[in-house]
PDB file of C-alpha atoms in Angstrom:
ATOM      1  CA  MET F  46      77.193 115.072  50.563  1.00 45.00           C
ATOM      2  CA  MET F  47      74.393 116.311  48.297  1.00 47.00           C
ATOM      3  CA  SER F  48      70.763 115.777  49.181  1.00 51.00           C
ATOM      4  CA  SER F  49      68.540 113.895  46.733  1.00 51.00           C
ATOM      5  CA  GLU F  50      66.879 117.218  45.792  1.00 52.00           C
ATOM      6  CA  GLU F  51      70.276 118.760  44.953  1.00 50.00           C
ATOM      7  CA  GLU F  52      71.218 115.730  42.833  1.00 52.00           C
ATOM      8  CA  ARG F  53      68.152 116.104  40.633  1.00 62.00           C
ATOM      9  CA  SER F  54      68.516 117.215  37.042  1.00 71.00           C
ATOM     10  CA  LEU F  55      68.666 120.904  36.168  1.00 78.00           C
ATOM     11  CA  VAL F  56      65.433 120.447  34.238  1.00 86.00           C
ATOM     12  CA  TYR F  57      63.518 118.990  37.204  1.00 93.00           C
ATOM     13  CA  LEU F  58      60.336 120.897  38.005  1.00 96.00           C
ATOM     14  CA  SER F  59      58.203 119.943  40.970  1.00 96.00           C
ATOM     15  CA  PRO F  60      54.547 119.381  40.031  1.00 98.00           C
ATOM     16  CA  TYR F  61      51.801 121.043  42.037  1.00 98.00           C
ATOM     17  CA  SER F  62      49.239 119.002  43.927  1.00 97.00           C
ATOM     18  CA  GLY F  63      46.496 117.890  41.530  1.00 98.00           C
ATOM     19  CA  GLU F  64      48.155 119.556  38.535  1.00 98.00           C
ATOM     20  CA  SER F  65      47.034 118.357  35.100  1.00 98.00           C
ATOM     21  CA  ILE F  66      49.505 116.894  32.622  1.00 98.00           C
ATOM     22  CA  SER F  67      48.768 119.777  30.231  1.00 98.00           C
ATOM     23  CA  SER F  68      49.593 122.408  32.827  1.00 98.00           C
ATOM     24  CA  TYR F  69      52.750 120.607  33.910  1.00 98.00           C
ATOM     25  CA  LEU F  70      54.026 120.056  30.355  1.00 97.00           C
ATOM     26  CA  GLY F  71      53.493 123.749  29.595  1.00 96.00           C
ATOM     27  CA  ARG F  72      55.360 124.883  32.715  1.00 96.00           C
ATOM     28  CA  TRP F  73      58.154 122.340  32.147  1.00 96.00           C
ATOM     29  CA  CYS F  74      58.673 123.323  28.509  1.00 95.00           C
ATOM     30  CA  ARG F  75      58.721 127.058  29.336  1.00 95.00           C
ATOM     31  CA  GLN F  76      61.600 126.695  31.796  1.00 94.00           C
ATOM     32  CA  GLU F  77      64.570 128.774  30.662  1.00 92.00           C
ATOM     33  CA  VAL F  78      66.854 125.711  30.689  1.00 90.00           C
ATOM     34  CA  VAL F  79      64.390 123.762  28.499  1.00 92.00           C
ATOM     35  CA  SER F  80      62.524 126.195  26.194  1.00 91.00           C
ATOM     36  CA  ILE F  81      60.948 123.733  23.743  1.00 93.00           C
ATOM     37  CA  ASP F  82      57.417 122.949  22.574  1.00 93.00           C
ATOM     38  CA  THR F  83      55.765 119.585  23.278  1.00 93.00           C
ATOM     39  CA  TYR F  84      55.585 118.616  19.609  1.00 93.00           C
ATOM     40  CA  THR F  85      59.349 119.046  19.107  1.00 94.00           C
ATOM     41  CA  LEU F  86      60.120 117.388  22.439  1.00 94.00           C
ATOM     42  CA  GLY F  87      57.976 114.386  21.505  1.00 95.00           C
ATOM     43  CA  LYS F  88      59.804 114.042  18.207  1.00 94.00           C
ATOM     44  CA  ARG F  89      63.223 114.214  19.898  1.00 93.00           C
ATOM     45  CA  LEU F  90      62.221 111.558  22.423  1.00 93.00           C
ATOM     46  CA  ARG F  91      60.846 109.390  19.605  1.00 95.00           C
ATOM     47  CA  LEU F  92      57.376 109.640  21.093  1.00 95.00           C
ATOM     48  CA  GLY F  93      55.839 111.222  17.999  1.00 94.00           C
ATOM     49  CA  LYS F  94      52.779 113.340  18.837  1.00 95.00           C
ATOM     50  CA  THR F  95      52.264 111.711  22.243  1.00 95.00           C
ATOM     51  CA  LEU F  96      53.138 114.773  24.364  1.00 96.00           C
ATOM     52  CA  TRP F  97      51.212 117.029  22.005  1.00 95.00           C
ATOM     53  CA  ARG F  98      48.136 114.781  22.532  1.00 96.00           C
ATOM     54  CA  TRP F  99      48.602 114.725  26.326  1.00 97.00           C
ATOM     55  CA  GLU F 100      48.847 118.520  26.428  1.00 96.00           C
ATOM     56  CA  ARG F 101      45.447 118.678  24.700  1.00 97.00           C
ATOM     57  CA  PHE F 102      43.861 115.935  26.857  1.00 97.00           C
ATOM     58  CA  TYR F 103      43.607 113.494  23.934  1.00 96.00           C
ATOM     59  CA  LEU F 104      44.119 110.493  26.179  1.00 95.00           C
ATOM     60  CA  ASN F 105      42.809 107.721  23.959  1.00 92.00           C
ATOM     61  CA  PRO F 106      44.822 105.588  23.928  1.00 94.00           C
ATOM     62  CA  PHE F 107      45.807 106.094  27.549  1.00 95.00           C
ATOM     63  CA  PRO F 108      49.566 106.580  28.113  1.00 96.00           C
ATOM     64  CA  THR F 109      51.532 103.342  28.118  1.00 96.00           C
ATOM     65  CA  ARG F 110      54.078 102.443  30.757  1.00 96.00           C
ATOM     66  CA  TRP F 111      56.793 102.675  28.060  1.00 97.00           C
ATOM     67  CA  GLU F 112      55.752 106.265  27.161  1.00 97.00           C
ATOM     68  CA  LEU F 113      55.665 107.279  30.819  1.00 97.00           C
ATOM     69  CA  GLN F 114      59.091 105.729  31.468  1.00 97.00           C
ATOM     70  CA  LYS F 115      60.537 107.527  28.452  1.00 96.00           C
ATOM     71  CA  ILE F 116      59.347 110.938  29.638  1.00 95.00           C
ATOM     72  CA  ASP F 117      60.290 110.108  33.235  1.00 94.00           C
ATOM     73  CA  LYS F 118      63.926 109.619  32.195  1.00 93.00           C
ATOM     74  CA  LEU F 119      63.955 113.274  31.210  1.00 92.00           C
ATOM     75  CA  MET F 120      61.703 114.812  33.867  1.00 93.00           C
ATOM     76  CA  ASP F 121      62.775 112.619  36.794  1.00 93.00           C
ATOM     77  CA  LEU F 122      59.360 112.516  38.475  1.00 95.00           C
ATOM     78  CA  GLY F 123      58.697 108.804  38.661  1.00 96.00           C
ATOM     79  CA  VAL F 124      56.037 106.993  36.682  1.00 97.00           C
ATOM     80  CA  ASP F 125      53.644 106.886  39.655  1.00 97.00           C
ATOM     81  CA  ARG F 126      53.891 110.678  40.076  1.00 97.00           C
ATOM     82  CA  LEU F 127      53.343 111.219  36.360  1.00 97.00           C
ATOM     83  CA  LEU F 128      50.213 109.057  36.493  1.00 97.00           C
ATOM     84  CA  LEU F 129      48.726 111.384  39.128  1.00 97.00           C
ATOM     85  CA  MET F 130      48.591 114.116  36.461  1.00 98.00           C
ATOM     86  CA  PHE F 131      46.211 112.005  34.338  1.00 98.00           C
ATOM     87  CA  PRO F 132      42.606 111.099  35.130  1.00 97.00           C
ATOM     88  CA  PRO F 133      42.091 107.759  36.861  1.00 95.00           C
ATOM     89  CA  ALA F 134      41.144 104.983  34.421  1.00 89.00           C
ATOM     90  CA  ASN F 135      37.497 104.966  35.572  1.00 92.00           C
ATOM     91  CA  GLU F 136      37.072 108.783  35.507  1.00 96.00           C
ATOM     92  CA  PRO F 137      35.734 110.176  32.199  1.00 97.00           C
ATOM     93  CA  ILE F 138      36.722 113.709  31.273  1.00 97.00           C
ATOM     94  CA  VAL F 139      34.836 116.404  29.369  1.00 97.00           C
ATOM     95  CA  SER F 140      35.587 116.836  25.676  1.00 96.00           C
ATOM     96  CA  PRO F 141      39.233 117.782  25.074  1.00 94.00           C
ATOM     97  CA  ASP F 142      37.906 120.853  23.249  1.00 93.00           C
ATOM     98  CA  THR F 143      36.384 122.096  26.524  1.00 96.00           C
ATOM     99  CA  ILE F 144      38.908 123.420  29.029  1.00 98.00           C
ATOM    100  CA  ARG F 145      37.362 124.171  32.405  1.00 98.00           C
ATOM    101  CA  ILE F 146      38.912 126.385  35.058  1.00 98.00           C
ATOM    102  CA  CYS F 147      38.226 128.006  38.392  1.00 98.00           C
ATOM    103  CA  ALA F 148      39.357 131.578  37.768  1.00 98.00           C
ATOM    104  CA  ALA F 149      39.563 132.188  41.528  1.00 98.00           C
ATOM    105  CA  CYS F 150      42.027 129.292  41.920  1.00 98.00           C
ATOM    106  CA  TYR F 151      44.046 130.349  38.875  1.00 97.00           C
ATOM    107  CA  THR F 152      44.335 133.866  40.327  1.00 97.00           C
ATOM    108  CA  GLU F 153      45.672 132.493  43.632  1.00 97.00           C
ATOM    109  CA  SER F 154      47.886 129.777  42.153  1.00 97.00           C
ATOM    110  CA  PRO F 155      48.175 129.752  38.341  1.00 97.00           C
ATOM    111  CA  TYR F 156      48.068 126.106  37.342  1.00 98.00           C
ATOM    112  CA  HIS F 157      45.359 123.815  35.967  1.00 98.00           C
ATOM    113  CA  ARG F 158      43.893 121.058  38.179  1.00 98.00           C
ATOM    114  CA  MET F 159      43.197 117.745  36.475  1.00 98.00           C
ATOM    115  CA  SER F 160      39.991 117.321  38.492  1.00 98.00           C
ATOM    116  CA  TRP F 161      38.462 120.309  36.672  1.00 98.00           C
ATOM    117  CA  GLN F 162      38.294 118.177  33.516  1.00 98.00           C
ATOM    118  CA  TYR F 163      36.405 115.291  35.179  1.00 98.00           C
ATOM    119  CA  LYS F 164      32.796 114.987  34.008  1.00 97.00           C
ATOM    120  CA  SER F 165      31.848 114.318  37.632  1.00 97.00           C
ATOM    121  CA  THR F 166      33.270 117.676  38.832  1.00 97.00           C
ATOM    122  CA  GLU F 167      30.587 120.345  39.061  1.00 93.00           C
ATOM    123  CA  GLY F 168      32.695 123.086  40.529  1.00 97.00           C
ATOM    124  CA  CYS F 169      35.665 124.117  42.587  1.00 97.00           C
ATOM    125  CA  GLU F 170      35.646 122.404  45.962  1.00 96.00           C
ATOM    126  CA  HIS F 171      37.919 125.098  47.438  1.00 96.00           C
ATOM    127  CA  HIS F 172      35.880 128.172  46.443  1.00 98.00           C
ATOM    128  CA  ARG F 173      32.485 126.438  46.006  1.00 98.00           C
ATOM    129  CA  LEU F 174      32.143 128.053  42.566  1.00 98.00           C
ATOM    130  CA  ARG F 175      31.009 126.587  39.244  1.00 98.00           C
ATOM    131  CA  LEU F 176      33.789 126.020  36.749  1.00 98.00           C
ATOM    132  CA  LEU F 177      34.102 128.232  33.681  1.00 98.00           C
ATOM    133  CA  SER F 178      34.584 126.827  30.180  1.00 97.00           C
ATOM    134  CA  LYS F 179      34.698 130.181  28.402  1.00 98.00           C
ATOM    135  CA  CYS F 180      35.146 133.878  29.114  1.00 98.00           C
ATOM    136  CA  PRO F 181      32.109 135.028  31.126  1.00 98.00           C
ATOM    137  CA  ASP F 182      31.866 138.357  29.275  1.00 97.00           C
ATOM    138  CA  PRO F 183      28.612 138.000  27.277  1.00 96.00           C
ATOM    139  CA  LYS F 184      30.128 139.986  24.381  1.00 97.00           C
ATOM    140  CA  CYS F 185      33.129 137.628  24.228  1.00 98.00           C
ATOM    141  CA  GLY F 186      32.598 133.967  25.169  1.00 97.00           C
ATOM    142  CA  GLU F 187      36.098 132.928  24.044  1.00 98.00           C
ATOM    143  CA  LEU F 188      36.965 129.333  24.975  1.00 98.00           C
ATOM    144  CA  PHE F 189      39.968 128.851  27.238  1.00 98.00           C
ATOM    145  CA  PRO F 190      43.198 127.700  25.625  1.00 97.00           C
ATOM    146  CA  ILE F 191      44.789 124.397  26.562  1.00 96.00           C
ATOM    147  CA  PRO F 192      46.334 124.790  30.041  1.00 97.00           C
ATOM    148  CA  GLY F 193      49.874 124.230  28.756  1.00 95.00           C
ATOM    149  CA  LYS F 194      49.548 127.389  26.650  1.00 95.00           C
ATOM    150  CA  ILE F 195      48.154 129.726  29.326  1.00 95.00           C
ATOM    151  CA  THR F 196      50.853 132.281  30.101  1.00 94.00           C
ATOM    152  CA  VAL F 197      48.750 135.394  30.737  1.00 96.00           C
ATOM    153  CA  LEU F 198      45.904 135.220  33.249  1.00 97.00           C
ATOM    154  CA  ALA F 199      43.409 137.017  31.040  1.00 98.00           C
ATOM    155  CA  CYS F 200      41.109 136.233  28.143  1.00 98.00           C
ATOM    156  CA  LYS F 201      43.145 136.204  24.956  1.00 96.00           C
ATOM    157  CA  ARG F 202      40.278 137.834  23.032  1.00 98.00           C
ATOM    158  CA  CYS F 203      38.808 140.576  25.248  1.00 98.00           C
ATOM    159  CA  GLY F 204      41.549 140.838  27.884  1.00 98.00           C
ATOM    160  CA  MET F 205      39.306 140.247  30.917  1.00 98.00           C
ATOM    161  CA  PRO F 206      41.649 139.236  33.780  1.00 98.00           C
ATOM    162  CA  TYR F 207      41.003 135.947  35.554  1.00 98.00           C
ATOM    163  CA  SER F 208      40.564 137.918  38.793  1.00 98.00           C
ATOM    164  CA  ALA F 209      37.555 139.696  37.216  1.00 98.00           C
ATOM    165  CA  MET F 210      36.262 136.370  35.861  1.00 98.00           C
ATOM    166  CA  ALA F 211      36.374 134.954  39.392  1.00 98.00           C
ATOM    167  CA  LYS F 212      33.870 137.595  40.483  1.00 97.00           C
ATOM    168  CA  LYS F 213      31.476 136.406  37.745  1.00 97.00           C
ATOM    169  CA  GLN F 214      31.645 132.728  38.736  1.00 98.00           C
ATOM    170  CA  LYS F 215      28.418 131.414  40.235  1.00 97.00           C
ATOM    171  CA  SER F 216      28.200 129.499  43.506  1.00 97.00           C
ATOM    172  CA  TYR F 217      27.138 125.876  43.492  1.00 90.00           C
TER     173      TYR F 217
END
């Protein structure tokens, strides 16, 4: 007899606690058995640009139950679990053009937390550090890419590793 975990689809990927939808979609699409971008996946599922918008935190309009059910059929997470990767309805997020991270967290466990995008979040509760929205090197200042596209833990412009960025984060 197979356990429920063994019966899951080959493309199942367990989400991390507090993981953002952008981070999860990026990890899911990069799996060797999947290897597809969110735009193409959305087209194949007849969701249009929906996944592409979610990956970039363009959440207006908020995901519908139908959209969540459609993606759940493929990812096998459950609609309630998928919803945990989005901000709560009453929690505004920073501009989708501003990706905020805790470099110390990313160095320890490389995934994006949805709570980092909340306007109400000042910093990382775990490390008690202010969040970064761009490379802290004063000669660089490159904005962070969308979490689904982060594959190397370093600034894409100057190459500063996230571990070095963590040392430049200020306490709060």
